[in-house]
Amino acid sequence: MDKKFYIAANWKMNASLSFINDYFSFLDSKAENSNEMIICPPDIYLQSLIKTAPSFIKTGAQNISSHDAGAYTGECSGEMLADNSVQYVIIGHSERRQYHQESNEDIKLKLLKAIDSNISPILCVGESREERESDQTFDVINKQIRSVLDNDILSKDIGLLIAYEPIWAIGTGLTATPEMANDVHSFIHSIVSEMISNSIPILYGGSMKESNAKDLLEMEHIHGGLIGGASLDASEFLNIYNIAEEIRNG
Ligand code: PGA
């Protein structure tokens, strides 16, 4: 199958130096690398990860400031991330939208800062349980995409990835069925293809794990996963990555 997969780990606020050593001593010799593996640790561990991880693994941050520099306590700028060789950044994760009140406008500013710093954005979108139950899923996704992306941004070669993460599936053990996820991915594709002809890879996130990865990744419009809980186990994360390898090469 000629579909490149992006298998990305979102460690959230988890990890330690010893966790990183154990993780990569396990992963080092075992992974193939025809697809992209991305790991997003807390900022404080970005350097340890870059030093310890095998070189084919790409590194991502979980957030970026919408400012360039100055009196913004606790923030980290795009320039600082780039200075540390960070290649990706998660933008608009639902936990940032919810706990840090990030709006679509804030998310657009952050996306523009990532582009300025040559860091590829992983733009997260997704509906809440109430929005799904009241048939608003497509409206919410449409607004989240159109208020952040436009023709101009999409025409730049920025390595953008979009992650569809239904909020009700994140960390809950509930997963969208492959068909449900594929429908939303297909909808996102249709919005993006109104703006540009190139297709943008769309990852699924929300309780992706070894047992459901194959069914999800085999769907036409799913190009990878943004994986939280299951990525904290090196063996399970590697198994998901290898499932993507098998689908691509098999
Ligand atoms: P989960 O998290 O895999 O634990 O559901 C995914 C995410 O929040 O990116």
mmCIF file of C-alpha atoms and ligand atoms in Angstrom:
data_model
loop_
_atom_site.group_PDB
_atom_site.id
_atom_site.type_symbol
_atom_site.label_atom_id
_atom_site.label_comp_id
_atom_site.label_asym_id
_atom_site.label_seq_id
_atom_site.Cartn_x
_atom_site.Cartn_y
_atom_site.Cartn_z
ATOM 1 C CA MET A 1 0.000 0.000 0.000
ATOM 2 C CA ASP A 2 1.543 3.297 -1.019
ATOM 3 C CA LYS A 3 0.514 5.221 2.063
ATOM 4 C CA LYS A 4 3.113 6.661 4.403
ATOM 5 C CA PHE A 5 2.111 6.441 8.067
ATOM 6 C CA TYR A 6 2.951 8.839 10.872
ATOM 7 C CA ILE A 7 2.994 7.138 14.250
ATOM 8 C CA ALA A 8 3.303 9.808 16.908
ATOM 9 C CA ALA A 9 3.588 9.463 20.681
ATOM 10 C CA ASN A 10 2.136 12.155 22.916
ATOM 11 C CA TRP A 11 3.688 11.447 26.304
ATOM 12 C CA LYS A 12 1.781 14.370 27.880
ATOM 13 C CA MET A 13 3.147 15.101 31.384
ATOM 14 C CA ASN A 14 4.820 11.724 31.802
ATOM 15 C CA ALA A 15 8.452 10.449 31.642
ATOM 16 C CA SER A 16 11.722 10.739 33.560
ATOM 17 C CA LEU A 17 15.380 10.345 32.601
ATOM 18 C CA SER A 18 15.365 6.681 33.557
ATOM 19 C CA PHE A 19 12.109 6.112 31.639
ATOM 20 C CA ILE A 20 13.765 7.590 28.539
ATOM 21 C CA ASN A 21 16.850 5.395 28.895
ATOM 22 C CA ASP A 22 14.775 2.246 29.310
ATOM 23 C CA TYR A 23 12.432 3.234 26.472
ATOM 24 C CA PHE A 24 15.163 3.691 23.918
ATOM 25 C CA SER A 25 17.329 0.818 24.994
ATOM 26 C CA PHE A 26 14.251 -1.280 24.209
ATOM 27 C CA LEU A 27 13.361 0.504 20.975
ATOM 28 C CA ASP A 28 16.822 1.036 19.578
ATOM 29 C CA SER A 29 17.559 -2.224 17.850
ATOM 30 C CA LYS A 30 13.988 -3.211 17.051
ATOM 31 C CA ALA A 31 12.278 -0.616 14.910
ATOM 32 C CA GLU A 32 12.155 -0.560 11.147
ATOM 33 C CA ASN A 33 11.822 2.877 9.648
ATOM 34 C CA SER A 34 9.939 3.157 6.401
ATOM 35 C CA ASN A 35 7.203 5.160 8.127
ATOM 36 C CA GLU A 36 7.645 8.189 10.354
ATOM 37 C CA MET A 37 7.938 7.758 14.118
ATOM 38 C CA ILE A 38 7.511 10.929 16.171
ATOM 39 C CA ILE A 39 7.838 11.270 19.934
ATOM 40 C CA CYS A 40 6.556 14.311 21.834
ATOM 41 C CA PRO A 41 7.880 14.370 25.419
ATOM 42 C CA PRO A 42 7.496 17.208 27.932
ATOM 43 C CA ASP A 43 9.797 20.098 26.880
ATOM 44 C CA ILE A 44 12.257 19.469 29.683
ATOM 45 C CA TYR A 45 13.083 16.053 28.166
ATOM 46 C CA LEU A 46 13.407 17.124 24.529
ATOM 47 C CA GLN A 47 17.208 17.272 24.685
ATOM 48 C CA SER A 48 17.549 13.919 26.483
ATOM 49 C CA LEU A 49 15.298 12.385 23.890
ATOM 50 C CA ILE A 50 17.277 13.852 21.013
ATOM 51 C CA LYS A 51 20.498 12.513 22.543
ATOM 52 C CA THR A 52 19.143 9.074 23.409
ATOM 53 C CA ALA A 53 16.695 8.187 20.623
ATOM 54 C CA PRO A 54 17.788 6.431 17.413
ATOM 55 C CA SER A 55 18.277 9.029 14.699
ATOM 56 C CA PHE A 56 15.296 8.004 12.553
ATOM 57 C CA ILE A 57 12.925 9.100 15.340
ATOM 58 C CA LYS A 58 11.601 12.632 14.958
ATOM 59 C CA THR A 59 11.070 14.788 18.015
ATOM 60 C CA GLY A 60 8.047 16.942 18.741
ATOM 61 C CA ALA A 61 7.010 19.420 21.427
ATOM 62 C CA GLN A 62 3.515 19.467 22.925
ATOM 63 C CA ASN A 63 3.010 23.225 22.778
ATOM 64 C CA ILE A 64 4.531 26.439 21.403
ATOM 65 C CA SER A 65 4.158 30.046 22.513
ATOM 66 C CA SER A 66 2.201 32.447 20.351
ATOM 67 C CA HIS A 67 4.845 35.085 21.270
ATOM 68 C CA ASP A 68 8.429 35.474 20.092
ATOM 69 C CA ALA A 69 10.249 36.313 23.340
ATOM 70 C CA GLY A 70 9.921 38.303 26.546
ATOM 71 C CA ALA A 71 7.900 38.338 29.753
ATOM 72 C CA TYR A 72 5.808 35.186 29.238
ATOM 73 C CA THR A 73 6.594 33.032 32.267
ATOM 74 C CA GLY A 74 6.402 29.314 31.594
ATOM 75 C CA GLU A 75 6.298 29.602 27.809
ATOM 76 C CA CYS A 76 8.689 28.241 25.185
ATOM 77 C CA SER A 77 9.050 29.939 21.793
ATOM 78 C CA GLY A 78 9.275 28.447 18.330
ATOM 79 C CA GLU A 79 12.779 29.789 17.996
ATOM 80 C CA MET A 80 13.823 27.974 21.194
ATOM 81 C CA LEU A 81 12.274 24.732 19.980
ATOM 82 C CA ALA A 82 14.019 25.058 16.624
ATOM 83 C CA ASP A 83 17.284 25.884 18.423
ATOM 84 C CA ASN A 84 16.908 22.483 20.097
ATOM 85 C CA SER A 85 16.309 20.698 16.750
ATOM 86 C CA VAL A 86 12.636 20.011 17.447
ATOM 87 C CA GLN A 87 10.907 18.972 14.222
ATOM 88 C CA TYR A 88 7.198 18.826 15.145
ATOM 89 C CA VAL A 89 4.850 20.537 17.557
ATOM 90 C CA ILE A 90 1.367 19.513 18.681
ATOM 91 C CA ILE A 91 -0.968 22.490 18.414
ATOM 92 C CA GLY A 92 -4.557 22.746 19.633
ATOM 93 C CA HIS A 93 -4.670 19.549 21.664
ATOM 94 C CA SER A 94 -8.054 19.334 23.415
ATOM 95 C CA GLU A 95 -6.333 19.340 26.815
ATOM 96 C CA ARG A 96 -4.792 22.729 25.937
ATOM 97 C CA ARG A 97 -8.117 23.970 24.583
ATOM 98 C CA GLN A 98 -9.857 22.831 27.773
ATOM 99 C CA TYR A 99 -7.363 23.521 30.604
ATOM 100 C CA HIS A 100 -5.626 26.552 29.087
ATOM 101 C CA GLN A 101 -8.637 28.053 27.316
ATOM 102 C CA GLU A 102 -6.896 28.038 23.934
ATOM 103 C CA SER A 103 -9.251 29.352 21.269
ATOM 104 C CA ASN A 104 -9.130 28.705 17.521
ATOM 105 C CA GLU A 105 -7.597 32.207 17.230
ATOM 106 C CA ASP A 106 -4.785 31.329 19.708
ATOM 107 C CA ILE A 107 -4.213 28.096 17.835
ATOM 108 C CA LYS A 108 -3.837 29.912 14.536
ATOM 109 C CA LEU A 109 -1.223 32.245 16.082
ATOM 110 C CA LYS A 110 0.697 29.246 17.398
ATOM 111 C CA LEU A 111 0.518 27.536 14.016
ATOM 112 C CA LEU A 112 1.967 30.630 12.368
ATOM 113 C CA LYS A 113 4.822 30.690 14.913
ATOM 114 C CA ALA A 114 5.593 27.048 14.164
ATOM 115 C CA ILE A 115 5.723 27.840 10.453
ATOM 116 C CA ASP A 116 8.031 30.828 11.094
ATOM 117 C CA SER A 117 10.371 28.502 13.001
ATOM 118 C CA ASN A 118 10.290 25.732 10.374
ATOM 119 C CA ILE A 119 8.632 23.297 12.768
ATOM 120 C CA SER A 120 5.930 21.043 11.354
ATOM 121 C CA PRO A 121 2.595 21.531 13.129
ATOM 122 C CA ILE A 122 0.402 18.629 14.229
ATOM 123 C CA LEU A 123 -2.948 20.413 14.359
ATOM 124 C CA CYS A 124 -5.473 18.657 16.614
ATOM 125 C CA VAL A 125 -9.217 18.900 16.111
ATOM 126 C CA GLY A 126 -12.099 16.955 17.600
ATOM 127 C CA GLU A 127 -15.574 17.135 19.044
ATOM 128 C CA SER A 128 -16.838 16.571 22.590
ATOM 129 C CA ARG A 129 -19.312 13.854 23.503
ATOM 130 C CA GLU A 130 -22.167 16.408 23.717
ATOM 131 C CA GLU A 131 -21.283 17.779 20.289
ATOM 132 C CA ARG A 132 -21.296 14.274 18.783
ATOM 133 C CA GLU A 133 -24.557 13.370 20.467
ATOM 134 C CA SER A 134 -26.201 16.533 19.160
ATOM 135 C CA ASP A 135 -24.969 15.929 15.602
ATOM 136 C CA GLN A 136 -22.570 18.852 15.613
ATOM 137 C CA THR A 137 -19.383 16.875 14.862
ATOM 138 C CA PHE A 138 -18.944 18.077 11.295
ATOM 139 C CA ASP A 139 -19.784 21.712 12.177
ATOM 140 C CA VAL A 140 -17.240 21.748 14.991
ATOM 141 C CA ILE A 141 -14.504 20.176 12.858
ATOM 142 C CA ASN A 142 -15.299 22.486 9.954
ATOM 143 C CA LYS A 143 -14.914 25.537 12.209
ATOM 144 C CA GLN A 144 -11.734 24.237 13.870
ATOM 145 C CA ILE A 145 -10.116 23.637 10.482
ATOM 146 C CA ARG A 146 -11.316 26.717 8.610
ATOM 147 C CA SER A 147 -10.513 29.163 11.408
ATOM 148 C CA VAL A 148 -6.897 27.991 11.494
ATOM 149 C CA LEU A 149 -5.990 26.839 7.985
ATOM 150 C CA ASP A 150 -6.319 28.775 4.762
ATOM 151 C CA ASN A 151 -5.120 28.608 1.220
ATOM 152 C CA ASP A 152 -2.012 30.579 1.950
ATOM 153 C CA ILE A 153 -0.885 28.376 4.865
ATOM 154 C CA LEU A 154 -1.704 25.175 3.043
ATOM 155 C CA SER A 155 0.201 26.182 -0.069
ATOM 156 C CA LYS A 156 3.441 26.337 1.975
ATOM 157 C CA ASP A 157 5.511 23.186 2.270
ATOM 158 C CA ILE A 158 5.429 23.010 6.076
ATOM 159 C CA GLY A 159 4.983 19.286 6.710
ATOM 160 C CA LEU A 160 1.599 19.896 8.329
ATOM 161 C CA LEU A 161 -0.195 16.942 9.908
ATOM 162 C CA ILE A 162 -3.782 17.056 11.159
ATOM 163 C CA ALA A 163 -4.871 14.842 14.055
ATOM 164 C CA TYR A 164 -8.538 14.002 14.498
ATOM 165 C CA GLU A 165 -9.007 13.334 18.196
ATOM 166 C CA PRO A 166 -12.605 12.959 19.390
ATOM 167 C CA ILE A 167 -12.442 14.304 22.961
ATOM 168 C CA TRP A 168 -14.710 11.557 24.270
ATOM 169 C CA ALA A 169 -12.182 8.953 23.109
ATOM 170 C CA ILE A 170 -9.055 10.507 24.643
ATOM 171 C CA GLY A 171 -7.740 8.530 27.598
ATOM 172 C CA THR A 172 -11.163 6.945 28.125
ATOM 173 C CA GLY A 173 -10.612 3.575 26.489
ATOM 174 C CA LEU A 174 -13.494 4.423 24.113
ATOM 175 C CA THR A 175 -12.362 4.522 20.492
ATOM 176 C CA ALA A 176 -14.185 5.817 17.462
ATOM 177 C CA THR A 177 -14.976 2.845 15.240
ATOM 178 C CA PRO A 178 -12.739 2.751 12.160
ATOM 179 C CA GLU A 179 -15.765 3.786 10.062
ATOM 180 C CA MET A 180 -16.638 6.721 12.347
ATOM 181 C CA ALA A 181 -13.045 7.952 12.274
ATOM 182 C CA ASN A 182 -12.745 7.430 8.535
ATOM 183 C CA ASP A 183 -15.915 9.478 7.904
ATOM 184 C CA VAL A 184 -14.493 12.459 9.783
ATOM 185 C CA HIS A 185 -11.078 12.042 8.121
ATOM 186 C CA SER A 186 -12.762 11.969 4.746
ATOM 187 C CA PHE A 187 -14.670 15.147 5.657
ATOM 188 C CA ILE A 188 -11.405 16.867 6.693
ATOM 189 C CA HIS A 189 -9.849 15.779 3.403
ATOM 190 C CA SER A 190 -12.732 17.329 1.515
ATOM 191 C CA ILE A 191 -12.334 20.667 3.354
ATOM 192 C CA VAL A 192 -8.580 20.718 2.744
ATOM 193 C CA SER A 193 -8.929 19.736 -0.896
ATOM 194 C CA GLU A 194 -11.193 22.746 -1.463
ATOM 195 C CA MET A 195 -8.141 24.824 -0.566
ATOM 196 C CA ILE A 196 -5.228 22.905 -2.118
ATOM 197 C CA SER A 197 -4.663 19.928 -4.356
ATOM 198 C CA ASN A 198 -2.011 18.171 -2.222
ATOM 199 C CA SER A 199 -3.391 15.903 0.428
ATOM 200 C CA ILE A 200 -2.468 16.448 4.084
ATOM 201 C CA PRO A 201 -1.910 13.332 6.234
ATOM 202 C CA ILE A 202 -4.592 12.923 8.903
ATOM 203 C CA LEU A 203 -3.793 10.972 12.072
ATOM 204 C CA TYR A 204 -6.364 9.446 14.404
ATOM 205 C CA GLY A 205 -6.020 9.919 18.172
ATOM 206 C CA GLY A 206 -8.181 8.668 21.017
ATOM 207 C CA SER A 207 -7.370 5.393 22.778
ATOM 208 C CA MET A 208 -5.461 3.976 19.800
ATOM 209 C CA LYS A 209 -3.693 0.849 20.974
ATOM 210 C CA GLU A 210 -2.167 -2.340 19.657
ATOM 211 C CA SER A 211 -5.526 -4.139 19.585
ATOM 212 C CA ASN A 212 -7.340 -1.557 17.413
ATOM 213 C CA ALA A 213 -4.478 -0.030 15.409
ATOM 214 C CA LYS A 214 -4.705 -2.372 12.416
ATOM 215 C CA ASP A 215 -8.416 -1.769 11.796
ATOM 216 C CA LEU A 216 -7.977 1.993 12.129
ATOM 217 C CA LEU A 217 -4.798 2.271 10.040
ATOM 218 C CA GLU A 218 -6.270 0.185 7.227
ATOM 219 C CA MET A 219 -8.983 2.782 6.632
ATOM 220 C CA GLU A 220 -8.521 4.798 3.456
ATOM 221 C CA HIS A 221 -8.282 8.253 5.029
ATOM 222 C CA ILE A 222 -6.313 7.387 8.183
ATOM 223 C CA HIS A 223 -2.598 8.047 7.834
ATOM 224 C CA GLY A 224 -1.345 7.327 11.308
ATOM 225 C CA GLY A 225 -1.991 7.832 14.981
ATOM 226 C CA LEU A 226 -1.398 10.326 17.754
ATOM 227 C CA ILE A 227 -1.090 7.986 20.689
ATOM 228 C CA GLY A 228 -1.187 8.958 24.360
ATOM 229 C CA GLY A 229 -1.554 6.214 26.978
ATOM 230 C CA ALA A 230 -0.392 3.331 24.772
ATOM 231 C CA SER A 231 2.765 5.222 23.758
ATOM 232 C CA LEU A 232 4.073 5.105 27.341
ATOM 233 C CA ASP A 233 4.748 1.406 26.909
ATOM 234 C CA ALA A 234 7.687 1.109 24.486
ATOM 235 C CA SER A 235 6.731 -2.408 23.480
ATOM 236 C CA GLU A 236 3.104 -1.502 22.697
ATOM 237 C CA PHE A 237 4.125 1.667 20.839
ATOM 238 C CA LEU A 238 6.644 -0.288 18.770
ATOM 239 C CA ASN A 239 4.013 -2.926 18.010
ATOM 240 C CA ILE A 240 1.663 -0.207 16.711
ATOM 241 C CA TYR A 241 4.479 1.193 14.601
ATOM 242 C CA ASN A 242 5.210 -2.284 13.243
ATOM 243 C CA ILE A 243 1.528 -2.774 12.351
ATOM 244 C CA ALA A 244 1.846 0.359 10.194
ATOM 245 C CA GLU A 245 5.043 -1.099 8.673
ATOM 246 C CA GLU A 246 3.216 -4.333 7.821
ATOM 247 C CA ILE A 247 0.287 -2.501 6.220
ATOM 248 C CA ARG A 248 2.599 -0.308 4.169
ATOM 249 C CA ASN A 249 4.967 -3.038 3.058
ATOM 250 C CA GLY A 250 2.589 -5.992 3.041
HETATM 251 P P1 PGA B 1 -4.902 8.580 24.294
HETATM 252 O O1 PGA B 1 -4.450 10.085 24.040
HETATM 253 O O2 PGA B 1 -4.238 7.712 23.268
HETATM 254 O O3 PGA B 1 -4.421 8.274 25.715
HETATM 255 O O4 PGA B 1 -6.383 8.531 24.182
HETATM 256 C C1 PGA B 1 -4.332 10.604 22.723
HETATM 257 C C2 PGA B 1 -4.003 12.058 22.774
HETATM 258 O O5 PGA B 1 -4.488 12.758 23.670
HETATM 259 O O6 PGA B 1 -3.228 12.569 21.934
#
